[in-house]
Amino acid sequence: MRIDQSLFEGEHICFGPIDHELDPEIESLWTHDASYLRLISLDPALPLSPARIKKRYEAIEKEQNVFEYNPRAVRSYEKVGFKHEGRARGVLHRAGRRWDLIFMGILREEWEAQQKNN
């Protein structure tokens, strides 16, 4: 089987065979090197266009959850304007102790005001 023949060709992806005798380096990379997945050809017009990404992530509110055992992260989020919004008590059991999950968030207006002040 030749490597330029496709095994499967869909609307957004195409898979081709790998001949381990003709192309042992490709088989080795394909099966053992995650970075080699860049060879998979995807249709660039998938619904992840910059406009859709901006619309999806330009939310009214951003949330960040952090565990209680990480006070430096909590302080870092507070420094950039995140507020405590809630807490799930005893969510994680680690090192013989139960830890809370702290919910933190910032509104878009708060973030924009902070950016103007800086």
PDB file of N, CA and C in Angstrom, residues 1 6 17 28 32 34-35 40 45 54 56 66 68 77 82-83 87 93 99 110 113:
ATOM      1  N   MET A   1       0.841  -1.173   0.000  1.00  0.00           N
ATOM      2  CA  MET A   1       0.000   0.000   0.000  1.00  0.00           C
ATOM      3  C   MET A   1       0.890   1.243   0.000  1.00  0.00           C
ATOM      4  N   SER A   6      -5.239   7.409   0.280  1.00  0.00           N
ATOM      5  CA  SER A   6      -5.939   7.708   1.529  1.00  0.00           C
ATOM      6  C   SER A   6      -6.764   6.517   1.997  1.00  0.00           C
ATOM      7  N   PRO A  17      -2.377   5.526   4.782  1.00  0.00           N
ATOM      8  CA  PRO A  17      -1.694   4.386   5.390  1.00  0.00           C
ATOM      9  C   PRO A  17      -0.210   4.681   5.616  1.00  0.00           C
ATOM     10  N   SER A  28       7.485   5.274  13.147  1.00  0.00           N
ATOM     11  CA  SER A  28       8.050   5.529  14.464  1.00  0.00           C
ATOM     12  C   SER A  28       7.545   6.851  15.018  1.00  0.00           C
ATOM     13  N   HIS A  32       4.931   7.189  18.143  1.00  0.00           N
ATOM     14  CA  HIS A  32       5.650   7.523  19.372  1.00  0.00           C
ATOM     15  C   HIS A  32       5.893   9.010  19.580  1.00  0.00           C
ATOM     16  N   ALA A  34       4.056  12.640  19.716  1.00  0.00           N
ATOM     17  CA  ALA A  34       2.796  13.380  19.670  1.00  0.00           C
ATOM     18  C   ALA A  34       2.894  14.625  18.790  1.00  0.00           C
ATOM     19  N   SER A  35       4.065  15.232  18.722  1.00  0.00           N
ATOM     20  CA  SER A  35       4.202  16.441  17.903  1.00  0.00           C
ATOM     21  C   SER A  35       4.067  16.143  16.412  1.00  0.00           C
ATOM     22  N   ILE A  40      -1.509  15.751  10.279  1.00  0.00           N
ATOM     23  CA  ILE A  40      -2.929  15.590   9.971  1.00  0.00           C
ATOM     24  C   ILE A  40      -3.412  16.895   9.355  1.00  0.00           C
ATOM     25  N   ALA A  45     -11.146  26.066   7.379  1.00  0.00           N
ATOM     26  CA  ALA A  45     -12.394  26.805   7.515  1.00  0.00           C
ATOM     27  C   ALA A  45     -13.329  26.168   8.536  1.00  0.00           C
ATOM     28  N   LYS A  54     -13.397  34.994  19.190  1.00  0.00           N
ATOM     29  CA  LYS A  54     -13.588  36.248  19.927  1.00  0.00           C
ATOM     30  C   LYS A  54     -14.985  36.297  20.539  1.00  0.00           C
ATOM     31  N   ARG A  56     -16.920  33.797  21.295  1.00  0.00           N
ATOM     32  CA  ARG A  56     -17.082  32.776  22.328  1.00  0.00           C
ATOM     33  C   ARG A  56     -16.411  33.179  23.637  1.00  0.00           C
ATOM     34  N   VAL A  66      -9.877  28.029  41.973  1.00  0.00           N
ATOM     35  CA  VAL A  66      -8.576  27.726  42.558  1.00  0.00           C
ATOM     36  C   VAL A  66      -8.798  27.020  43.888  1.00  0.00           C
ATOM     37  N   GLU A  68      -8.054  26.014  47.762  1.00  0.00           N
ATOM     38  CA  GLU A  68      -7.702  26.740  48.978  1.00  0.00           C
ATOM     39  C   GLU A  68      -6.231  26.563  49.356  1.00  0.00           C
ATOM     40  N   TYR A  77      -4.897  36.279  41.630  1.00  0.00           N
ATOM     41  CA  TYR A  77      -6.176  36.580  40.981  1.00  0.00           C
ATOM     42  C   TYR A  77      -6.811  37.822  41.591  1.00  0.00           C
ATOM     43  N   PHE A  82      -9.984  39.833  40.292  1.00  0.00           N
ATOM     44  CA  PHE A  82     -10.973  38.784  40.524  1.00  0.00           C
ATOM     45  C   PHE A  82     -11.527  38.900  41.940  1.00  0.00           C
ATOM     46  N   LYS A  83     -12.810  38.597  42.082  1.00  0.00           N
ATOM     47  CA  LYS A  83     -13.488  38.634  43.382  1.00  0.00           C
ATOM     48  C   LYS A  83     -13.914  37.215  43.762  1.00  0.00           C
ATOM     49  N   ARG A  87     -17.701  29.164  47.190  1.00  0.00           N
ATOM     50  CA  ARG A  87     -16.777  28.151  47.680  1.00  0.00           C
ATOM     51  C   ARG A  87     -17.509  26.816  47.729  1.00  0.00           C
ATOM     52  N   HIS A  93      -9.651  15.881  48.563  1.00  0.00           N
ATOM     53  CA  HIS A  93      -8.961  15.262  49.694  1.00  0.00           C
ATOM     54  C   HIS A  93      -7.514  15.054  49.282  1.00  0.00           C
ATOM     55  N   TRP A  99      -9.881  20.049  51.179  1.00  0.00           N
ATOM     56  CA  TRP A  99      -9.635  21.412  50.728  1.00  0.00           C
ATOM     57  C   TRP A  99     -10.845  21.948  49.977  1.00  0.00           C
ATOM     58  N   GLU A 110     -15.609  45.532  35.142  1.00  0.00           N
ATOM     59  CA  GLU A 110     -14.543  45.667  36.142  1.00  0.00           C
ATOM     60  C   GLU A 110     -13.172  45.553  35.477  1.00  0.00           C
ATOM     61  N   ALA A 113     -12.471  48.716  33.377  1.00  0.00           N
ATOM     62  CA  ALA A 113     -12.161  49.853  34.253  1.00  0.00           C
ATOM     63  C   ALA A 113     -10.743  49.737  34.792  1.00  0.00           C
TER      64      ALA A 113
END
